PDB file of C-alpha atoms in Angstrom:
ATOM      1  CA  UNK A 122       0.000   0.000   0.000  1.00 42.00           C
ATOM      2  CA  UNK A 123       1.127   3.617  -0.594  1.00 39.00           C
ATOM      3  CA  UNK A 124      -0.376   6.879  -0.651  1.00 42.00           C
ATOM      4  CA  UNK A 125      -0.431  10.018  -2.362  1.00 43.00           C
ATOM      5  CA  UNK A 126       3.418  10.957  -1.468  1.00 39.00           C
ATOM      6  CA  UNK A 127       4.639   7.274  -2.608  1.00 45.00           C
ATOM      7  CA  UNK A 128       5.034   6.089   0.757  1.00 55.00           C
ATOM      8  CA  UNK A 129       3.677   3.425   2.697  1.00 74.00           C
ATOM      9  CA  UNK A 130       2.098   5.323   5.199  1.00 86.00           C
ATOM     10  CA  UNK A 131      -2.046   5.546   5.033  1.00 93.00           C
ATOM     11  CA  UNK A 132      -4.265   8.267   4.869  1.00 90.00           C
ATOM     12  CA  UNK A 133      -5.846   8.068   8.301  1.00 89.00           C
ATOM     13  CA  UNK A 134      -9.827   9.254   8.981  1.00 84.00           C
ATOM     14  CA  UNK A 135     -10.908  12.667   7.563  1.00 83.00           C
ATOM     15  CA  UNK A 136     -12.724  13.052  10.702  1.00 85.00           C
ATOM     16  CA  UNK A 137     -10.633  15.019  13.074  1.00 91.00           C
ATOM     17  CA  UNK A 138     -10.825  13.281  16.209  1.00 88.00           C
ATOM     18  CA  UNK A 139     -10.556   9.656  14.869  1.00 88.00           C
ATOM     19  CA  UNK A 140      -7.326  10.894  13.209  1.00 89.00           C
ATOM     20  CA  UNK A 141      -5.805  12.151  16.630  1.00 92.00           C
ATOM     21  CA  UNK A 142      -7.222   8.980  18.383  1.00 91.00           C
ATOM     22  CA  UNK A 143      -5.054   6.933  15.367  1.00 92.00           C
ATOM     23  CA  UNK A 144      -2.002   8.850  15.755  1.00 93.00           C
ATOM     24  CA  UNK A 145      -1.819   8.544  19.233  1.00 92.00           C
ATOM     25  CA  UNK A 146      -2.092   4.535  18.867  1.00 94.00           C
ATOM     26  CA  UNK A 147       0.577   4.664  16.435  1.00 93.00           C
ATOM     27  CA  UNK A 148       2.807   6.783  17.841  1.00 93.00           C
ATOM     28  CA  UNK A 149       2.707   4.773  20.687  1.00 93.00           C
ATOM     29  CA  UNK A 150       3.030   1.408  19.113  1.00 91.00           C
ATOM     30  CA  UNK A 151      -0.819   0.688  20.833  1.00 91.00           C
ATOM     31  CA  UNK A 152      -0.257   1.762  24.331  1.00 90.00           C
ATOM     32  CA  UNK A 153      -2.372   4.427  23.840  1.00 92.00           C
ATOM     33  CA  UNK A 154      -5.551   4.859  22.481  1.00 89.00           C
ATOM     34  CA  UNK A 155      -6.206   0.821  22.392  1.00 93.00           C
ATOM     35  CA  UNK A 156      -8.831   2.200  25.100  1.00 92.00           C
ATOM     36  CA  UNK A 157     -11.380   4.370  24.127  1.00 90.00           C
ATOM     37  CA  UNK A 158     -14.077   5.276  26.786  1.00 91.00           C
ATOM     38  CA  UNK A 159     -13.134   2.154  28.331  1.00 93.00           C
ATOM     39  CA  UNK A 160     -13.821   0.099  24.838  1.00 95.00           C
ATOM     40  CA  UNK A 161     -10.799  -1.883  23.217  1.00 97.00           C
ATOM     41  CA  UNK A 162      -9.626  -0.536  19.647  1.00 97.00           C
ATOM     42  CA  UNK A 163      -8.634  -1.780  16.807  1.00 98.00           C
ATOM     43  CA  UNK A 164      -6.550   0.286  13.846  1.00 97.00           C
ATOM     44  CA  UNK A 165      -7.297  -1.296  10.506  1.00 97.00           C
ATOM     45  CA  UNK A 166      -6.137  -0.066   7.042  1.00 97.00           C
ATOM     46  CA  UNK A 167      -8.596  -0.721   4.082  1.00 97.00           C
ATOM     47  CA  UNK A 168      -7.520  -0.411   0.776  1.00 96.00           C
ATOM     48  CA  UNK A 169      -9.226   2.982  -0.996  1.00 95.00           C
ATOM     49  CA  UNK A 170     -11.802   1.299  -3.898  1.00 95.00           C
ATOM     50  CA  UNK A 171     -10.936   4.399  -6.284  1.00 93.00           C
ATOM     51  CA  UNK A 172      -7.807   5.368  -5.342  1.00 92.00           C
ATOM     52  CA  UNK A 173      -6.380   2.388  -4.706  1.00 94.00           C
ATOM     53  CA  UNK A 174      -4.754   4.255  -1.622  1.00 95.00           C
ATOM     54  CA  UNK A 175      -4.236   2.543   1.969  1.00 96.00           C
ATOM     55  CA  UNK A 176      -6.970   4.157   4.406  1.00 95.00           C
ATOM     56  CA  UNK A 177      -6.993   3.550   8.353  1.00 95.00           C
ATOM     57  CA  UNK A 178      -9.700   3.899  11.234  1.00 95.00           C
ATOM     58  CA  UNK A 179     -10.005   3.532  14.776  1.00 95.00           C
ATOM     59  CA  UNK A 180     -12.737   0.938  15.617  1.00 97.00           C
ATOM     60  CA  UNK A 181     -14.060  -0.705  18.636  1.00 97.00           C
ATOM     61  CA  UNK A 182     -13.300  -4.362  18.450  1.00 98.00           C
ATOM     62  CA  UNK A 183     -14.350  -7.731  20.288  1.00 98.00           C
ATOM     63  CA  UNK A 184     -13.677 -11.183  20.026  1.00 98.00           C
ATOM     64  CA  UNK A 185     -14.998 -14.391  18.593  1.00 98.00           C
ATOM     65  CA  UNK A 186     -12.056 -16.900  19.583  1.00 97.00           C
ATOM     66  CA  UNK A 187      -9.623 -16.242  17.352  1.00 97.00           C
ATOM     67  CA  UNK A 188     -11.710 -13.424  14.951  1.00 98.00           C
ATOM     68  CA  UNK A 189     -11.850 -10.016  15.494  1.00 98.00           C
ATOM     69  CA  UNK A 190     -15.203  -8.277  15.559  1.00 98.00           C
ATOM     70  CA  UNK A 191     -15.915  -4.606  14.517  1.00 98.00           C
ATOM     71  CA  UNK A 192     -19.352  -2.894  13.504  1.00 98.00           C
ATOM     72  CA  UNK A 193     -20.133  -0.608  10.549  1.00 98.00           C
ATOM     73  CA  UNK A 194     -22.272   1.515  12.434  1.00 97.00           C
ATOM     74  CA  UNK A 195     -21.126   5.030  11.006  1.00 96.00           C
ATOM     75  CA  UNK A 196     -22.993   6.595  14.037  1.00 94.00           C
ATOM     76  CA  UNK A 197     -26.408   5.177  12.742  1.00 96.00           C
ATOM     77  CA  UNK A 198     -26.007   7.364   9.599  1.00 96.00           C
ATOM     78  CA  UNK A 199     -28.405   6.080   6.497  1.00 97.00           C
ATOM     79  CA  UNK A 200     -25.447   5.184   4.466  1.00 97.00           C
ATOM     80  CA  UNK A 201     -22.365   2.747   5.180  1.00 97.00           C
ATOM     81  CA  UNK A 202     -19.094   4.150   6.582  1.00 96.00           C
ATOM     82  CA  UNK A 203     -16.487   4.636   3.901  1.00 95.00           C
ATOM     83  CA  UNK A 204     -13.807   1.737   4.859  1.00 96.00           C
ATOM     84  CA  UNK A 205     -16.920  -0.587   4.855  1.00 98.00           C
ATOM     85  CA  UNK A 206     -17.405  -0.039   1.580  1.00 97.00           C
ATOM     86  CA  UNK A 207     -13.849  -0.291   0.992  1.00 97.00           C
ATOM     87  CA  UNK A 208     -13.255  -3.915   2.248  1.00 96.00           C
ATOM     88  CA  UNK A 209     -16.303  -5.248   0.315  1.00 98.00           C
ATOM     89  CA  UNK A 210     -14.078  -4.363  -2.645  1.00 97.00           C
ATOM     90  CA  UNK A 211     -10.662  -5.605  -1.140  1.00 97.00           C
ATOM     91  CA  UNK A 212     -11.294  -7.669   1.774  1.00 98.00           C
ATOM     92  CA  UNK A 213      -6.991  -8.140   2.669  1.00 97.00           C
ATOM     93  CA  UNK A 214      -6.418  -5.355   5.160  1.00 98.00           C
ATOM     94  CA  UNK A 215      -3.910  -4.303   7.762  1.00 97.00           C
ATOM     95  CA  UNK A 216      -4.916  -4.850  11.716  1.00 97.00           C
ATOM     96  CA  UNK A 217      -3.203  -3.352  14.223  1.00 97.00           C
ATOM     97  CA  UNK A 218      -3.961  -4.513  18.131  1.00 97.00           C
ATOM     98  CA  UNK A 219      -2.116  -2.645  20.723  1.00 96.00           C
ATOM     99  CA  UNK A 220       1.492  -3.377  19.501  1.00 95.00           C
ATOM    100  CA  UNK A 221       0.448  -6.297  17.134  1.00 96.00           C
ATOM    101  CA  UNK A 222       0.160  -5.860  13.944  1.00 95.00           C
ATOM    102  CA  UNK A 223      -0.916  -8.230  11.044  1.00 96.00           C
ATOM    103  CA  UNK A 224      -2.431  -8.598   7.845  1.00 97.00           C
ATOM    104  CA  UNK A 225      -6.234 -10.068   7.547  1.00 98.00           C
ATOM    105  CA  UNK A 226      -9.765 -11.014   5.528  1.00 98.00           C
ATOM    106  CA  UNK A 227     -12.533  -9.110   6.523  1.00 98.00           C
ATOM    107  CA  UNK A 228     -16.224  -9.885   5.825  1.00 98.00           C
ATOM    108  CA  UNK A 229     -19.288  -8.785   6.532  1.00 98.00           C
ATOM    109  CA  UNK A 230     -20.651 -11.558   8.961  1.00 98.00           C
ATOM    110  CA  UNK A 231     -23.193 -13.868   7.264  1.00 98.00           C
ATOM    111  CA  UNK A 232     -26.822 -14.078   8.401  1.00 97.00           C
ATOM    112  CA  UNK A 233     -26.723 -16.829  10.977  1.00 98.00           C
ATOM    113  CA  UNK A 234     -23.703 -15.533  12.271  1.00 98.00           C
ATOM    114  CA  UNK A 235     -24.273 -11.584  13.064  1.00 98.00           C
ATOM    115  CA  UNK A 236     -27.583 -11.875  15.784  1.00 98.00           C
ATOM    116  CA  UNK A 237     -25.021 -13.803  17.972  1.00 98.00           C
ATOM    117  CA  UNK A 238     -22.107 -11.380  17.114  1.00 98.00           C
ATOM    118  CA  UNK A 239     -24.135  -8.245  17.666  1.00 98.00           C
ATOM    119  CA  UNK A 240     -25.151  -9.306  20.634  1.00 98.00           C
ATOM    120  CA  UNK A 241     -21.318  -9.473  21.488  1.00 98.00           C
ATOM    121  CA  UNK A 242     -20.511  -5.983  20.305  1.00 98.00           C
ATOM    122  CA  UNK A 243     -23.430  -4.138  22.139  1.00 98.00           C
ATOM    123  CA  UNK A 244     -22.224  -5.764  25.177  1.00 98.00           C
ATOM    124  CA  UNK A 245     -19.243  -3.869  24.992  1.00 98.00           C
ATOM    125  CA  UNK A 246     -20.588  -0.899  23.554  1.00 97.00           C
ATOM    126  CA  UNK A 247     -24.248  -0.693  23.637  1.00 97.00           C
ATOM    127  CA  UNK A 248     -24.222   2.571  21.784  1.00 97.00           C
ATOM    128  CA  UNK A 249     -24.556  -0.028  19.040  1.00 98.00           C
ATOM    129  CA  UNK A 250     -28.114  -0.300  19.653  1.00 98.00           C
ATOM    130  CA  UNK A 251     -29.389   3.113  19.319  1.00 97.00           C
ATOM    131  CA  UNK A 252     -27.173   3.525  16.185  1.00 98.00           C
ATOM    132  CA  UNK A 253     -29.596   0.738  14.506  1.00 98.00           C
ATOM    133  CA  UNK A 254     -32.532   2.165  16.206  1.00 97.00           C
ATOM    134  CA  UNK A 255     -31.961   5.488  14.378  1.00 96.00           C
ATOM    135  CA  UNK A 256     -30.436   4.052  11.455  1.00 96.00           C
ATOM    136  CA  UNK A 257     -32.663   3.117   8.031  1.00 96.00           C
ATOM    137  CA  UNK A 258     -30.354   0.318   7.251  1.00 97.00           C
ATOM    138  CA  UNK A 259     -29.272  -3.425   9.049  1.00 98.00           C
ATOM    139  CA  UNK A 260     -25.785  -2.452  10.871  1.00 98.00           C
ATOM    140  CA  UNK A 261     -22.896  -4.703   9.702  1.00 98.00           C
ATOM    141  CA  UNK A 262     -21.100  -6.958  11.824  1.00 98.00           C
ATOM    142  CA  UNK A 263     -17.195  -7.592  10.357  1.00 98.00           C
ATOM    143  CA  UNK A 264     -15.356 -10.738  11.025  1.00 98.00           C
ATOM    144  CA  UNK A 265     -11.681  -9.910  10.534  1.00 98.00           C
ATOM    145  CA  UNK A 266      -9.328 -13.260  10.032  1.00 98.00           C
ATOM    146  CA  UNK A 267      -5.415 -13.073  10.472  1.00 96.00           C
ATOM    147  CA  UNK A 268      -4.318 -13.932   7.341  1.00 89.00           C
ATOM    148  CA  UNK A 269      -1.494 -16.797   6.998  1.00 78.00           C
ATOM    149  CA  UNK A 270       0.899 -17.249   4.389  1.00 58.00           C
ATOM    150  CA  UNK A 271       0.834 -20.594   2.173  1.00 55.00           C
ATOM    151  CA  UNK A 272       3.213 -22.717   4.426  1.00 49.00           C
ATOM    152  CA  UNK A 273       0.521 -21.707   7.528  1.00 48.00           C
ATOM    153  CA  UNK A 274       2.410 -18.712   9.151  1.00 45.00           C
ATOM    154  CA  UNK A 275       0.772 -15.360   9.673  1.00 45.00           C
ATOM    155  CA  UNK A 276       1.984 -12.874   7.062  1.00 41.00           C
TER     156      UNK A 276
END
């Protein structure tokens, strides 16, 4: 991935305070800003759909054994947030978790899977649940899988 000045570094969130909230994770290497109002976070880098260009978030996060859980809530806007979109196109994405950091697969949990998953997430953030109250569209659940290389390492 590279962005607009050839480098390797993303774009991070056009929203001001998600883009403080991300630099302070990375220029901590995760030991701060993995809390966030008391809710674990996740950095993840999507892959731009037009430009091609790596793009990184803050998101809350749980856990499903090994799988990482985040929700497309976008506030309980009408429309999805942007990186959503972004990982339907390219689903390989960059995951950083406090100091770890790996590549994945994300995907939109699958019907059977996302009542038990959201149930999950509004536990630890029951925002969650006003955001689909308010919102004129079924809230995502992601499932984010660390990636492994052929021989059955992580990348």
């Amino acid at each position: 991935m590279s962005n607009e000045r050839g480098g390797n570094e993303p774009t991070d969130s056009p929203t001001r305070w998600v883009a403080r909230h991300v630099n302070s994770y990375v220029e901590s290497g995760g030991t701060r800003g993995h809390l966030f109002h008391g809710a674990p976070t996740l950095l993840i880098t999507t892959t731009g759909r037009r430009s091609g260009l790596p793009r990184r978030t803050a998101l809350i996060y749980g856990r499903d054994g090994d799988r990482y859980l985040v929700v497309a809530s976008n506030g309980g806007a009408a429309d999805h947030p942007l990186w959503f979109h972004n990982l339907l196109a390219q689903p390989r994405v960059r995951v950083q978790v406090g100091a770890d950091v790996f590549d994945a697969v994300a995907r939109p949990a699958t019907a059977d899977e996302r009542p038990r998953l959201w149930e999950t997430m509004t536990a630890i953030w029951p925002h969650y649940t006003g955001y689909q109250r308010k919102a004129p569209r079924e809230i995502p659940v992601v499932v984010i899988e660390q990636a492994a290389t052929p021989g059955g390492r992580d990348l």
